[in-house]
């Protein structure tokens, strides 16, 4: 289930469904790796996200920073050139971070979603480690019953378009 956080976007999406066009064949031929990937790539640096083994769930470029969400549920903010960590955020009080997105038109903002069904917008220029906006779903939320127990479904992804509209699901 996709939860659109802006009713205008929902209206626009339904208008676009009527105008869907099938794309033609793209002509990509991946049989020759040299012509497909003409540049050689070399590792410039690496960084450990913690002392224990951890997995990177999401990465996003935010201006001159790289933000990463790990399986520990935290958001790490790193300098793009040196990979030095500048901040560690535990964004959501009700659960681990499950999604991360940035917007190229607003590179200092990063958006996260969480197990607690909230979306938080962070301004990386600010020294305080609290969101500038927290978005929640009005009403009961997406509830599902399992074996007689009521549980809420977490948000697992978030996206931000160039106009700053947010969608999470």
PDB file of C-alpha atoms in Angstrom:
ATOM      1  CA  UNK A   1       0.000   0.000   0.000  1.00  0.00           C
ATOM      2  CA  UNK A   2       1.409   3.384  -0.985  1.00  0.00           C
ATOM      3  CA  UNK A   3       0.514   6.243   1.316  1.00  0.00           C
ATOM      4  CA  UNK A   4       0.586   9.562  -0.492  1.00  0.00           C
ATOM      5  CA  UNK A   5       1.120  12.420   1.874  1.00  0.00           C
ATOM      6  CA  UNK A   6      -0.183  15.077  -0.454  1.00  0.00           C
ATOM      7  CA  UNK A   7      -3.682  14.866  -1.951  1.00  0.00           C
ATOM      8  CA  UNK A   8      -2.638  16.990  -4.925  1.00  0.00           C
ATOM      9  CA  UNK A   9      -0.032  14.397  -5.867  1.00  0.00           C
ATOM     10  CA  UNK A  10      -2.680  11.673  -5.640  1.00  0.00           C
ATOM     11  CA  UNK A  11      -4.899  13.587  -8.077  1.00  0.00           C
ATOM     12  CA  UNK A  12      -1.997  14.124 -10.483  1.00  0.00           C
ATOM     13  CA  UNK A  13      -1.063  10.432 -10.380  1.00  0.00           C
ATOM     14  CA  UNK A  14      -4.583   9.403 -11.407  1.00  0.00           C
ATOM     15  CA  UNK A  15      -4.447  11.894 -14.311  1.00  0.00           C
ATOM     16  CA  UNK A  16      -1.156  10.370 -15.501  1.00  0.00           C
ATOM     17  CA  UNK A  17      -2.543   6.813 -15.567  1.00  0.00           C
ATOM     18  CA  UNK A  18      -4.722   7.766 -18.536  1.00  0.00           C
ATOM     19  CA  UNK A  19      -1.651   8.958 -20.467  1.00  0.00           C
ATOM     20  CA  UNK A  20       0.582   5.888 -19.952  1.00  0.00           C
ATOM     21  CA  UNK A  21       2.749   5.052 -22.967  1.00  0.00           C
ATOM     22  CA  UNK A  22       4.731   1.837 -23.404  1.00  0.00           C
ATOM     23  CA  UNK A  23       8.440   2.546 -23.892  1.00  0.00           C
ATOM     24  CA  UNK A  24      10.153   1.173 -26.974  1.00  0.00           C
ATOM     25  CA  UNK A  25      13.154  -1.151 -26.872  1.00  0.00           C
ATOM     26  CA  UNK A  26      16.195   0.625 -25.437  1.00  0.00           C
ATOM     27  CA  UNK A  27      18.795  -1.113 -27.584  1.00  0.00           C
ATOM     28  CA  UNK A  28      21.240  -1.822 -24.724  1.00  0.00           C
ATOM     29  CA  UNK A  29      23.626  -4.669 -25.467  1.00  0.00           C
ATOM     30  CA  UNK A  30      25.538  -5.884 -22.434  1.00  0.00           C
ATOM     31  CA  UNK A  31      27.502  -8.596 -24.257  1.00  0.00           C
ATOM     32  CA  UNK A  32      30.741  -6.547 -24.306  1.00  0.00           C
ATOM     33  CA  UNK A  33      31.724  -5.240 -20.860  1.00  0.00           C
ATOM     34  CA  UNK A  34      34.339  -2.813 -22.272  1.00  0.00           C
ATOM     35  CA  UNK A  35      31.838  -0.902 -24.402  1.00  0.00           C
ATOM     36  CA  UNK A  36      29.113  -1.148 -21.741  1.00  0.00           C
ATOM     37  CA  UNK A  37      31.358   0.179 -18.959  1.00  0.00           C
ATOM     38  CA  UNK A  38      34.127   2.153 -20.718  1.00  0.00           C
ATOM     39  CA  UNK A  39      35.572   3.640 -17.499  1.00  0.00           C
ATOM     40  CA  UNK A  40      37.470   1.758 -14.865  1.00  0.00           C
ATOM     41  CA  UNK A  41      36.346   2.313 -11.309  1.00  0.00           C
ATOM     42  CA  UNK A  42      38.657   2.285  -8.331  1.00  0.00           C
ATOM     43  CA  UNK A  43      37.836   2.367  -4.646  1.00  0.00           C
ATOM     44  CA  UNK A  44      38.785   5.762  -3.241  1.00  0.00           C
ATOM     45  CA  UNK A  45      37.934   5.041   0.358  1.00  0.00           C
ATOM     46  CA  UNK A  46      35.831   3.047   2.760  1.00  0.00           C
ATOM     47  CA  UNK A  47      34.433   3.499   6.218  1.00  0.00           C
ATOM     48  CA  UNK A  48      33.182   1.150   8.933  1.00  0.00           C
ATOM     49  CA  UNK A  49      29.662   1.951  10.071  1.00  0.00           C
ATOM     50  CA  UNK A  50      30.205   0.447  13.527  1.00  0.00           C
ATOM     51  CA  UNK A  51      32.321  -1.893  15.616  1.00  0.00           C
ATOM     52  CA  UNK A  52      30.114  -4.904  14.936  1.00  0.00           C
ATOM     53  CA  UNK A  53      29.131  -6.261  11.582  1.00  0.00           C
ATOM     54  CA  UNK A  54      26.394  -4.098  10.193  1.00  0.00           C
ATOM     55  CA  UNK A  55      24.594  -3.902   6.903  1.00  0.00           C
ATOM     56  CA  UNK A  56      23.946  -0.755   4.916  1.00  0.00           C
ATOM     57  CA  UNK A  57      20.254  -0.653   4.023  1.00  0.00           C
ATOM     58  CA  UNK A  58      20.075   2.692   2.179  1.00  0.00           C
ATOM     59  CA  UNK A  59      22.475   5.337   0.864  1.00  0.00           C
ATOM     60  CA  UNK A  60      21.678   8.816  -0.402  1.00  0.00           C
ATOM     61  CA  UNK A  61      23.799  11.748  -1.542  1.00  0.00           C
ATOM     62  CA  UNK A  62      22.783  14.943   0.244  1.00  0.00           C
ATOM     63  CA  UNK A  63      24.806  17.800  -1.212  1.00  0.00           C
ATOM     64  CA  UNK A  64      28.423  17.315  -0.086  1.00  0.00           C
ATOM     65  CA  UNK A  65      27.400  14.527   2.311  1.00  0.00           C
ATOM     66  CA  UNK A  66      26.522  10.856   2.087  1.00  0.00           C
ATOM     67  CA  UNK A  67      23.796   9.571   4.400  1.00  0.00           C
ATOM     68  CA  UNK A  68      23.520   5.895   5.232  1.00  0.00           C
ATOM     69  CA  UNK A  69      20.951   3.859   7.130  1.00  0.00           C
ATOM     70  CA  UNK A  70      22.272   0.705   8.758  1.00  0.00           C
ATOM     71  CA  UNK A  71      20.511  -2.341  10.146  1.00  0.00           C
ATOM     72  CA  UNK A  72      20.983  -0.850  13.629  1.00  0.00           C
ATOM     73  CA  UNK A  73      18.243   1.649  12.735  1.00  0.00           C
ATOM     74  CA  UNK A  74      20.472   4.712  12.850  1.00  0.00           C
ATOM     75  CA  UNK A  75      21.279   7.322  10.229  1.00  0.00           C
ATOM     76  CA  UNK A  76      24.958   8.147   9.703  1.00  0.00           C
ATOM     77  CA  UNK A  77      26.014  11.371   7.981  1.00  0.00           C
ATOM     78  CA  UNK A  78      29.437  11.347   6.292  1.00  0.00           C
ATOM     79  CA  UNK A  79      31.572  13.891   4.439  1.00  0.00           C
ATOM     80  CA  UNK A  80      31.503  12.972   0.731  1.00  0.00           C
ATOM     81  CA  UNK A  81      35.235  13.487   0.126  1.00  0.00           C
ATOM     82  CA  UNK A  82      36.771  12.026   3.293  1.00  0.00           C
ATOM     83  CA  UNK A  83      34.000   9.670   4.548  1.00  0.00           C
ATOM     84  CA  UNK A  84      34.487  11.134   8.025  1.00  0.00           C
ATOM     85  CA  UNK A  85      31.297  10.744  10.043  1.00  0.00           C
ATOM     86  CA  UNK A  86      29.861  14.123  11.048  1.00  0.00           C
ATOM     87  CA  UNK A  87      26.717  12.905  12.820  1.00  0.00           C
ATOM     88  CA  UNK A  88      24.828   9.827  13.953  1.00  0.00           C
ATOM     89  CA  UNK A  89      21.095  10.274  14.260  1.00  0.00           C
ATOM     90  CA  UNK A  90      18.565   7.977  15.885  1.00  0.00           C
ATOM     91  CA  UNK A  91      15.699   9.629  14.105  1.00  0.00           C
ATOM     92  CA  UNK A  92      12.546   7.876  15.254  1.00  0.00           C
ATOM     93  CA  UNK A  93      11.647   7.137  18.856  1.00  0.00           C
ATOM     94  CA  UNK A  94       9.122   4.441  17.923  1.00  0.00           C
ATOM     95  CA  UNK A  95      11.309   2.243  15.765  1.00  0.00           C
ATOM     96  CA  UNK A  96      14.270   1.774  13.499  1.00  0.00           C
ATOM     97  CA  UNK A  97      14.770   3.775  10.331  1.00  0.00           C
ATOM     98  CA  UNK A  98      13.587   1.753   7.333  1.00  0.00           C
ATOM     99  CA  UNK A  99      13.911   4.195   4.434  1.00  0.00           C
ATOM    100  CA  UNK A 100      15.953   7.176   3.308  1.00  0.00           C
ATOM    101  CA  UNK A 101      15.575   9.721   0.513  1.00  0.00           C
ATOM    102  CA  UNK A 102      17.071  13.023  -0.547  1.00  0.00           C
ATOM    103  CA  UNK A 103      15.934  15.677  -2.987  1.00  0.00           C
ATOM    104  CA  UNK A 104      18.437  17.061  -5.501  1.00  0.00           C
ATOM    105  CA  UNK A 105      16.764  20.498  -5.452  1.00  0.00           C
ATOM    106  CA  UNK A 106      17.176  20.723  -1.638  1.00  0.00           C
ATOM    107  CA  UNK A 107      20.499  18.959  -0.947  1.00  0.00           C
ATOM    108  CA  UNK A 108      20.632  19.851   2.769  1.00  0.00           C
ATOM    109  CA  UNK A 109      17.382  18.008   3.509  1.00  0.00           C
ATOM    110  CA  UNK A 110      17.120  14.269   4.063  1.00  0.00           C
ATOM    111  CA  UNK A 111      13.894  12.345   4.647  1.00  0.00           C
ATOM    112  CA  UNK A 112      13.578   9.121   6.645  1.00  0.00           C
ATOM    113  CA  UNK A 113      10.725   6.734   7.363  1.00  0.00           C
ATOM    114  CA  UNK A 114      10.412   4.276  10.187  1.00  0.00           C
ATOM    115  CA  UNK A 115       8.796   1.254  11.775  1.00  0.00           C
ATOM    116  CA  UNK A 116       6.611   3.689  13.781  1.00  0.00           C
ATOM    117  CA  UNK A 117       4.818   4.859  10.585  1.00  0.00           C
ATOM    118  CA  UNK A 118       6.306   8.346  10.662  1.00  0.00           C
ATOM    119  CA  UNK A 119       8.302  10.296   8.102  1.00  0.00           C
ATOM    120  CA  UNK A 120      10.904  12.738   9.409  1.00  0.00           C
ATOM    121  CA  UNK A 121      12.530  15.568   7.450  1.00  0.00           C
ATOM    122  CA  UNK A 122      15.991  16.609   8.627  1.00  0.00           C
ATOM    123  CA  UNK A 123      17.977  19.754   7.825  1.00  0.00           C
ATOM    124  CA  UNK A 124      21.624  18.665   7.871  1.00  0.00           C
ATOM    125  CA  UNK A 125      22.802  22.275   8.292  1.00  0.00           C
ATOM    126  CA  UNK A 126      21.343  22.406  11.803  1.00  0.00           C
ATOM    127  CA  UNK A 127      23.439  21.240  14.755  1.00  0.00           C
ATOM    128  CA  UNK A 128      20.429  19.934  16.688  1.00  0.00           C
ATOM    129  CA  UNK A 129      19.602  16.311  16.103  1.00  0.00           C
ATOM    130  CA  UNK A 130      15.841  16.555  15.777  1.00  0.00           C
ATOM    131  CA  UNK A 131      13.650  16.659  12.670  1.00  0.00           C
ATOM    132  CA  UNK A 132      12.391  19.950  11.253  1.00  0.00           C
ATOM    133  CA  UNK A 133       9.139  18.204  10.207  1.00  0.00           C
ATOM    134  CA  UNK A 134       7.505  14.964  11.267  1.00  0.00           C
ATOM    135  CA  UNK A 135       4.751  13.588   9.073  1.00  0.00           C
ATOM    136  CA  UNK A 136       2.210  11.049  10.303  1.00  0.00           C
ATOM    137  CA  UNK A 137      -0.797   9.447   8.722  1.00  0.00           C
ATOM    138  CA  UNK A 138      -4.090  10.910   9.896  1.00  0.00           C
ATOM    139  CA  UNK A 139      -6.489   8.473  11.558  1.00  0.00           C
ATOM    140  CA  UNK A 140      -5.811   4.901  12.536  1.00  0.00           C
ATOM    141  CA  UNK A 141      -2.994   4.073  10.152  1.00  0.00           C
ATOM    142  CA  UNK A 142      -2.562   0.866   8.185  1.00  0.00           C
ATOM    143  CA  UNK A 143      -3.713  -1.809  10.642  1.00  0.00           C
ATOM    144  CA  UNK A 144      -3.821  -5.497  10.030  1.00  0.00           C
ATOM    145  CA  UNK A 145      -5.009  -8.317  12.285  1.00  0.00           C
ATOM    146  CA  UNK A 146      -2.893 -11.454  12.743  1.00  0.00           C
ATOM    147  CA  UNK A 147      -4.173 -14.262  14.986  1.00  0.00           C
ATOM    148  CA  UNK A 148      -6.520 -11.899  16.777  1.00  0.00           C
ATOM    149  CA  UNK A 149      -3.775  -9.324  17.482  1.00  0.00           C
ATOM    150  CA  UNK A 150      -3.828  -5.880  15.915  1.00  0.00           C
ATOM    151  CA  UNK A 151      -0.526  -4.672  14.494  1.00  0.00           C
ATOM    152  CA  UNK A 152       0.526  -1.704  12.406  1.00  0.00           C
ATOM    153  CA  UNK A 153       2.491  -2.054   9.198  1.00  0.00           C
ATOM    154  CA  UNK A 154       5.792  -0.162   9.131  1.00  0.00           C
ATOM    155  CA  UNK A 155       6.756   2.232   6.389  1.00  0.00           C
ATOM    156  CA  UNK A 156       9.523   0.574   4.396  1.00  0.00           C
ATOM    157  CA  UNK A 157      10.346   3.216   1.778  1.00  0.00           C
ATOM    158  CA  UNK A 158      10.147   6.932   1.215  1.00  0.00           C
ATOM    159  CA  UNK A 159      10.634   9.095  -1.882  1.00  0.00           C
ATOM    160  CA  UNK A 160      10.826  12.837  -2.512  1.00  0.00           C
ATOM    161  CA  UNK A 161      10.306  14.415  -5.922  1.00  0.00           C
ATOM    162  CA  UNK A 162      11.948  17.612  -7.217  1.00  0.00           C
ATOM    163  CA  UNK A 163       9.000  19.723  -5.989  1.00  0.00           C
ATOM    164  CA  UNK A 164       9.506  18.398  -2.447  1.00  0.00           C
ATOM    165  CA  UNK A 165       6.395  16.176  -2.361  1.00  0.00           C
ATOM    166  CA  UNK A 166       6.844  13.099  -0.171  1.00  0.00           C
ATOM    167  CA  UNK A 167       5.436   9.595  -0.680  1.00  0.00           C
ATOM    168  CA  UNK A 168       5.963   6.706   1.752  1.00  0.00           C
ATOM    169  CA  UNK A 169       4.677   3.171   1.924  1.00  0.00           C
TER     170      UNK A 169
END
